[in-house]
Amino acid sequence: MNASTDTLPVVVIGAGPTGLAAAARLLERGVQPLVLEAGPSAATAVRAWSHVRLFSPWSEVVDPAAEKLLAPTGWVRPDGSAHPSGGDWADRYLQPLADVLGEKVRYHATVTGVSRSGRDRIVDADRAEQPFVLHCTRADGTEERIHARAVIDASGTWSTPGPAGGSGLPALGERAAAHRISYRIPDLRDPAVRARYAGKHTAVVGTGASAFTALAGLADLARAEDGTGTHATWILRRGLSGSTFGGGDADQLPARGALGRAARDAVDGGYANAVTGFRTDAFEPDGDGRLVLVGEDGRRLDPVDEVIVLTGLRPDLSFLGELRLGLDERLQAPVALAPLIDPNQHSCGTVHPHGAAELSHPEKDVYLVGMKSYGRAPTFLAMTGYEQVRSVAAHLAGDREAAERVELTLPETGVCGGAGLYDEPAADEPAAGEAGAGEAGAGGCCDQPPSQGRAEDDSRCAPQPRGADAP
């Protein structure tokens, strides 16, 4: 890039955990960031699963550079061994961090397109010398054009949950049945939400940590006085195996292991029955206003009142169409990263730490980070996102050695993709039945969550979901 381009900011899309950490790392390197957030505050996606508790502790969901930025304000990190809820994470860390960044964070700024100035996707001539141009829409509908020297997309995956259909497409009748279907972990502390599921038969579709969280929550509801008659049918596309419920006592994140045990208890206790090898083909209404799920093999399940679909999250690539991205055809993750995070081969603990080299694309100086970098893979941890942006910031500042250095060790084993559940929370923490479990976009694995910024999650690893370390 030319000298005039070097004076432009690095634009970060999404003011979630990874996006704000990216801004802190850039400032640490003397590079000016500009964070664009679609929502009205920091961590919009995380706030959407504020009732879910991360299975990663505070010590693993605060970025070191961000902590240094906060220190002069008198901010003190909460007890490192405690596990925040999504709401805690947003209110006690992410929003204060955004406040310190001040005007470097711009809210109500939805990114609708990214390209090279004066160059569409086809044009080669002097492409790398042109600044990036981003089109944004404000809350009042007006549009704005912003130029940048580099783009870091940390918008997460929270806004694009997977469908119930076994083929990756919505099942027939799924859209028409939208009033009976939720794609999020329900907040059963909310009286209106609780009434929706109390005494009802609910189908839970999915096999990750977010599904575990929903099953455990429904089981708790069934045990309560106001939940008599509550029952769940757990729909798995695969069969049950020894690894279905995660790492248990062997998990280096104990809360993540406890989540799998809670889901197993829901099944063993008769609060949920498992239907295996079932790929949903259609939703059909019965005569009483309930739904019948029909499988690709023709099986018809008993009618249910509600359906909770927790089949993972997907990246929204629509506003990046004019950029030359190198994405794996299956996972929609950067080509060099995809083999390292293939869910057929890796759990959270077996993914090798990675940075700017693995996150690069044919389009120079554009990076997808956080949960979005994982595409459709469900194994993301907040710590991973922080390491990514440390490396990317170093690369953009010209420090190649630091960009290539590995500064992260991940906890091994366990279920990835979502949440954290607690059997016996500390006295000052909400009970498990009140808080659910998981993170979306950070700490442990996530299912969740974005800030499309768009509004980030990054951390799918919560619940979303995703712990989110995303719902």
mmCIF file with all atom_site columns, N, CA and C in Angstrom, residues 242-274:
data_model
loop_
_atom_site.group_PDB
_atom_site.id
_atom_site.type_symbol
_atom_site.label_atom_id
_atom_site.label_alt_id
_atom_site.label_comp_id
_atom_site.label_asym_id
_atom_site.label_entity_id
_atom_site.label_seq_id
_atom_site.pdbx_PDB_ins_code
_atom_site.Cartn_x
_atom_site.Cartn_y
_atom_site.Cartn_z
_atom_site.occupancy
_atom_site.B_iso_or_equiv
_atom_site.pdbx_formal_charge
_atom_site.auth_seq_id
_atom_site.auth_comp_id
_atom_site.auth_asym_id
_atom_site.auth_atom_id
_atom_site.pdbx_PDB_model_num
ATOM 1  N N  . GLY A 1 242 ? -19.809 -43.654 23.221 1.00 0.00 ? 242 GLY A N  1
ATOM 2  C CA . GLY A 1 242 ? -19.131 -43.287 24.451 1.00 0.00 ? 242 GLY A CA 1
ATOM 3  C C  . GLY A 1 242 ? -18.727 -41.833 24.506 1.00 0.00 ? 242 GLY A C  1
ATOM 4  N N  . SER A 1 243 ? -18.585 -41.193 23.351 1.00 0.00 ? 243 SER A N  1
ATOM 5  C CA . SER A 1 243 ? -18.158 -39.790 23.312 1.00 0.00 ? 243 SER A CA 1
ATOM 6  C C  . SER A 1 243 ? -19.311 -38.809 23.160 1.00 0.00 ? 243 SER A C  1
ATOM 7  N N  . THR A 1 244 ? -20.530 -39.322 23.078 1.00 0.00 ? 244 THR A N  1
ATOM 8  C CA . THR A 1 244 ? -21.678 -38.442 22.834 1.00 0.00 ? 244 THR A CA 1
ATOM 9  C C  . THR A 1 244 ? -21.797 -37.341 23.881 1.00 0.00 ? 244 THR A C  1
ATOM 10 N N  . PHE A 1 245 ? -21.513 -37.669 25.139 1.00 0.00 ? 245 PHE A N  1
ATOM 11 C CA . PHE A 1 245 ? -21.703 -36.704 26.219 1.00 0.00 ? 245 PHE A CA 1
ATOM 12 C C  . PHE A 1 245 ? -20.414 -36.009 26.637 1.00 0.00 ? 245 PHE A C  1
ATOM 13 N N  . GLY A 1 246 ? -19.388 -36.068 25.800 1.00 0.00 ? 246 GLY A N  1
ATOM 14 C CA . GLY A 1 246 ? -18.176 -35.316 26.050 1.00 0.00 ? 246 GLY A CA 1
ATOM 15 C C  . GLY A 1 246 ? -17.168 -36.015 26.940 1.00 0.00 ? 246 GLY A C  1
ATOM 16 N N  . GLY A 1 247 ? -16.235 -35.219 27.495 1.00 0.00 ? 247 GLY A N  1
ATOM 17 C CA . GLY A 1 247 ? -15.092 -35.775 28.214 1.00 0.00 ? 247 GLY A CA 1
ATOM 18 C C  . GLY A 1 247 ? -15.307 -36.066 29.674 1.00 0.00 ? 247 GLY A C  1
ATOM 19 N N  . GLY A 1 248 ? -16.420 -35.600 30.258 1.00 0.00 ? 248 GLY A N  1
ATOM 20 C CA . GLY A 1 248 ? -16.696 -35.890 31.656 1.00 0.00 ? 248 GLY A CA 1
ATOM 21 C C  . GLY A 1 248 ? -15.589 -35.444 32.590 1.00 0.00 ? 248 GLY A C  1
ATOM 22 N N  . ASP A 1 249 ? -15.197 -36.315 33.505 1.00 0.00 ? 249 ASP A N  1
ATOM 23 C CA . ASP A 1 249 ? -14.188 -35.978 34.504 1.00 0.00 ? 249 ASP A CA 1
ATOM 24 C C  . ASP A 1 249 ? -12.810 -35.722 33.889 1.00 0.00 ? 249 ASP A C  1
ATOM 25 N N  . ALA A 1 250 ? -12.582 -36.204 32.666 1.00 0.00 ? 250 ALA A N  1
ATOM 26 C CA . ALA A 1 250 ? -11.288 -36.026 32.021 1.00 0.00 ? 250 ALA A CA 1
ATOM 27 C C  . ALA A 1 250 ? -11.129 -34.648 31.392 1.00 0.00 ? 250 ALA A C  1
ATOM 28 N N  . ASP A 1 251 ? -12.201 -33.889 31.313 1.00 0.00 ? 251 ASP A N  1
ATOM 29 C CA . ASP A 1 251 ? -12.149 -32.585 30.668 1.00 0.00 ? 251 ASP A CA 1
ATOM 30 C C  . ASP A 1 251 ? -11.368 -31.606 31.532 1.00 0.00 ? 251 ASP A C  1
ATOM 31 N N  . GLN A 1 252 ? -10.405 -30.896 30.928 1.00 0.00 ? 252 GLN A N  1
ATOM 32 C CA . GLN A 1 252 ? -9.628  -29.919 31.669 1.00 0.00 ? 252 GLN A CA 1
ATOM 33 C C  . GLN A 1 252 ? -10.421 -28.641 31.965 1.00 0.00 ? 252 GLN A C  1
ATOM 34 N N  . LEU A 1 253 ? -11.590 -28.496 31.357 1.00 0.00 ? 253 LEU A N  1
ATOM 35 C CA . LEU A 1 253 ? -12.537 -27.456 31.760 1.00 0.00 ? 253 LEU A CA 1
ATOM 36 C C  . LEU A 1 253 ? -13.657 -28.191 32.501 1.00 0.00 ? 253 LEU A C  1
ATOM 37 N N  . PRO A 1 254 ? -13.595 -28.277 33.833 1.00 0.00 ? 254 PRO A N  1
ATOM 38 C CA . PRO A 1 254 ? -14.551 -29.088 34.592 1.00 0.00 ? 254 PRO A CA 1
ATOM 39 C C  . PRO A 1 254 ? -16.009 -28.761 34.317 1.00 0.00 ? 254 PRO A C  1
ATOM 40 N N  . ALA A 1 255 ? -16.313 -27.478 34.134 1.00 0.00 ? 255 ALA A N  1
ATOM 41 C CA . ALA A 1 255 ? -17.706 -27.101 33.888 1.00 0.00 ? 255 ALA A CA 1
ATOM 42 C C  . ALA A 1 255 ? -18.206 -27.656 32.564 1.00 0.00 ? 255 ALA A C  1
ATOM 43 N N  . ARG A 1 256 ? -17.307 -27.776 31.577 1.00 0.00 ? 256 ARG A N  1
ATOM 44 C CA . ARG A 1 256 ? -17.688 -28.344 30.295 1.00 0.00 ? 256 ARG A CA 1
ATOM 45 C C  . ARG A 1 256 ? -18.004 -29.825 30.456 1.00 0.00 ? 256 ARG A C  1
ATOM 46 N N  . GLY A 1 257 ? -17.195 -30.524 31.255 1.00 0.00 ? 257 GLY A N  1
ATOM 47 C CA . GLY A 1 257 ? -17.466 -31.930 31.512 1.00 0.00 ? 257 GLY A CA 1
ATOM 48 C C  . GLY A 1 257 ? -18.770 -32.120 32.258 1.00 0.00 ? 257 GLY A C  1
ATOM 49 N N  . ALA A 1 258 ? -19.065 -31.194 33.200 1.00 0.00 ? 258 ALA A N  1
ATOM 50 C CA . ALA A 1 258 ? -20.301 -31.290 33.978 1.00 0.00 ? 258 ALA A CA 1
ATOM 51 C C  . ALA A 1 258 ? -21.523 -31.123 33.096 1.00 0.00 ? 258 ALA A C  1
ATOM 52 N N  . LEU A 1 259 ? -21.389 -30.342 32.045 1.00 0.00 ? 259 LEU A N  1
ATOM 53 C CA . LEU A 1 259 ? -22.514 -30.130 31.140 1.00 0.00 ? 259 LEU A CA 1
ATOM 54 C C  . LEU A 1 259 ? -22.935 -31.430 30.476 1.00 0.00 ? 259 LEU A C  1
ATOM 55 N N  . GLY A 1 260 ? -21.956 -32.207 30.004 1.00 0.00 ? 260 GLY A N  1
ATOM 56 C CA . GLY A 1 260 ? -22.283 -33.491 29.396 1.00 0.00 ? 260 GLY A CA 1
ATOM 57 C C  . GLY A 1 260 ? -22.936 -34.434 30.385 1.00 0.00 ? 260 GLY A C  1
ATOM 58 N N  . ARG A 1 261 ? -22.461 -34.401 31.632 1.00 0.00 ? 261 ARG A N  1
ATOM 59 C CA . ARG A 1 261 ? -23.072 -35.263 32.650 1.00 0.00 ? 261 ARG A CA 1
ATOM 60 C C  . ARG A 1 261 ? -24.514 -34.861 32.926 1.00 0.00 ? 261 ARG A C  1
ATOM 61 N N  . ALA A 1 262 ? -24.772 -33.557 32.908 1.00 0.00 ? 262 ALA A N  1
ATOM 62 C CA . ALA A 1 262 ? -26.140 -33.088 33.151 1.00 0.00 ? 262 ALA A CA 1
ATOM 63 C C  . ALA A 1 262 ? -27.078 -33.548 32.038 1.00 0.00 ? 262 ALA A C  1
ATOM 64 N N  . ALA A 1 263 ? -26.595 -33.539 30.797 1.00 0.00 ? 263 ALA A N  1
ATOM 65 C CA . ALA A 1 263 ? -27.418 -34.013 29.689 1.00 0.00 ? 263 ALA A CA 1
ATOM 66 C C  . ALA A 1 263 ? -27.666 -35.513 29.816 1.00 0.00 ? 263 ALA A C  1
ATOM 67 N N  . ARG A 1 264 ? -26.629 -36.253 30.205 1.00 0.00 ? 264 ARG A N  1
ATOM 68 C CA . ARG A 1 264 ? -26.798 -37.700 30.400 1.00 0.00 ? 264 ARG A CA 1
ATOM 69 C C  . ARG A 1 264 ? -27.826 -37.972 31.502 1.00 0.00 ? 264 ARG A C  1
ATOM 70 N N  . ASP A 1 265 ? -27.765 -37.182 32.577 1.00 0.00 ? 265 ASP A N  1
ATOM 71 C CA . ASP A 1 265 ? -28.715 -37.354 33.674 1.00 0.00 ? 265 ASP A CA 1
ATOM 72 C C  . ASP A 1 265 ? -30.148 -37.096 33.208 1.00 0.00 ? 265 ASP A C  1
ATOM 73 N N  . ALA A 1 266 ? -30.309 -36.134 32.283 1.00 0.00 ? 266 ALA A N  1
ATOM 74 C CA . ALA A 1 266 ? -31.653 -35.848 31.771 1.00 0.00 ? 266 ALA A CA 1
ATOM 75 C C  . ALA A 1 266 ? -32.226 -37.054 31.045 1.00 0.00 ? 266 ALA A C  1
ATOM 76 N N  . VAL A 1 267 ? -31.371 -37.741 30.297 1.00 0.00 ? 267 VAL A N  1
ATOM 77 C CA . VAL A 1 267 ? -31.815 -38.926 29.566 1.00 0.00 ? 267 VAL A CA 1
ATOM 78 C C  . VAL A 1 267 ? -32.020 -40.100 30.516 1.00 0.00 ? 267 VAL A C  1
ATOM 79 N N  . ASP A 1 268 ? -31.022 -40.351 31.379 1.00 0.00 ? 268 ASP A N  1
ATOM 80 C CA . ASP A 1 268 ? -31.112 -41.481 32.299 1.00 0.00 ? 268 ASP A CA 1
ATOM 81 C C  . ASP A 1 268 ? -32.258 -41.316 33.288 1.00 0.00 ? 268 ASP A C  1
ATOM 82 N N  . GLY A 1 269 ? -32.585 -40.045 33.623 1.00 0.00 ? 269 GLY A N  1
ATOM 83 C CA . GLY A 1 269 ? -33.660 -39.800 34.574 1.00 0.00 ? 269 GLY A CA 1
ATOM 84 C C  . GLY A 1 269 ? -35.045 -39.840 33.969 1.00 0.00 ? 269 GLY A C  1
ATOM 85 N N  . GLY A 1 270 ? -35.130 -40.050 32.658 1.00 0.00 ? 270 GLY A N  1
ATOM 86 C CA . GLY A 1 270 ? -36.423 -40.158 32.007 1.00 0.00 ? 270 GLY A CA 1
ATOM 87 C C  . GLY A 1 270 ? -37.054 -38.830 31.635 1.00 0.00 ? 270 GLY A C  1
ATOM 88 N N  . TYR A 1 271 ? -36.307 -37.735 31.774 1.00 0.00 ? 271 TYR A N  1
ATOM 89 C CA . TYR A 1 271 ? -36.846 -36.427 31.408 1.00 0.00 ? 271 TYR A CA 1
ATOM 90 C C  . TYR A 1 271 ? -36.725 -36.160 29.909 1.00 0.00 ? 271 TYR A C  1
ATOM 91 N N  . ALA A 1 272 ? -35.915 -36.965 29.244 1.00 0.00 ? 272 ALA A N  1
ATOM 92 C CA . ALA A 1 272 ? -35.754 -36.856 27.793 1.00 0.00 ? 272 ALA A CA 1
ATOM 93 C C  . ALA A 1 272 ? -35.522 -38.242 27.221 1.00 0.00 ? 272 ALA A C  1
ATOM 94 N N  . ASN A 1 273 ? -36.091 -38.497 26.065 1.00 0.00 ? 273 ASN A N  1
ATOM 95 C CA . ASN A 1 273 ? -35.798 -39.748 25.371 1.00 0.00 ? 273 ASN A CA 1
ATOM 96 C C  . ASN A 1 273 ? -35.044 -39.428 24.088 1.00 0.00 ? 273 ASN A C  1
ATOM 97 N N  . ALA A 1 274 ? -34.057 -40.247 23.769 1.00 0.00 ? 274 ALA A N  1
ATOM 98 C CA . ALA A 1 274 ? -33.204 -39.992 22.604 1.00 0.00 ? 274 ALA A CA 1
ATOM 99 C C  . ALA A 1 274 ? -33.704 -40.757 21.389 1.00 0.00 ? 274 ALA A C  1
#
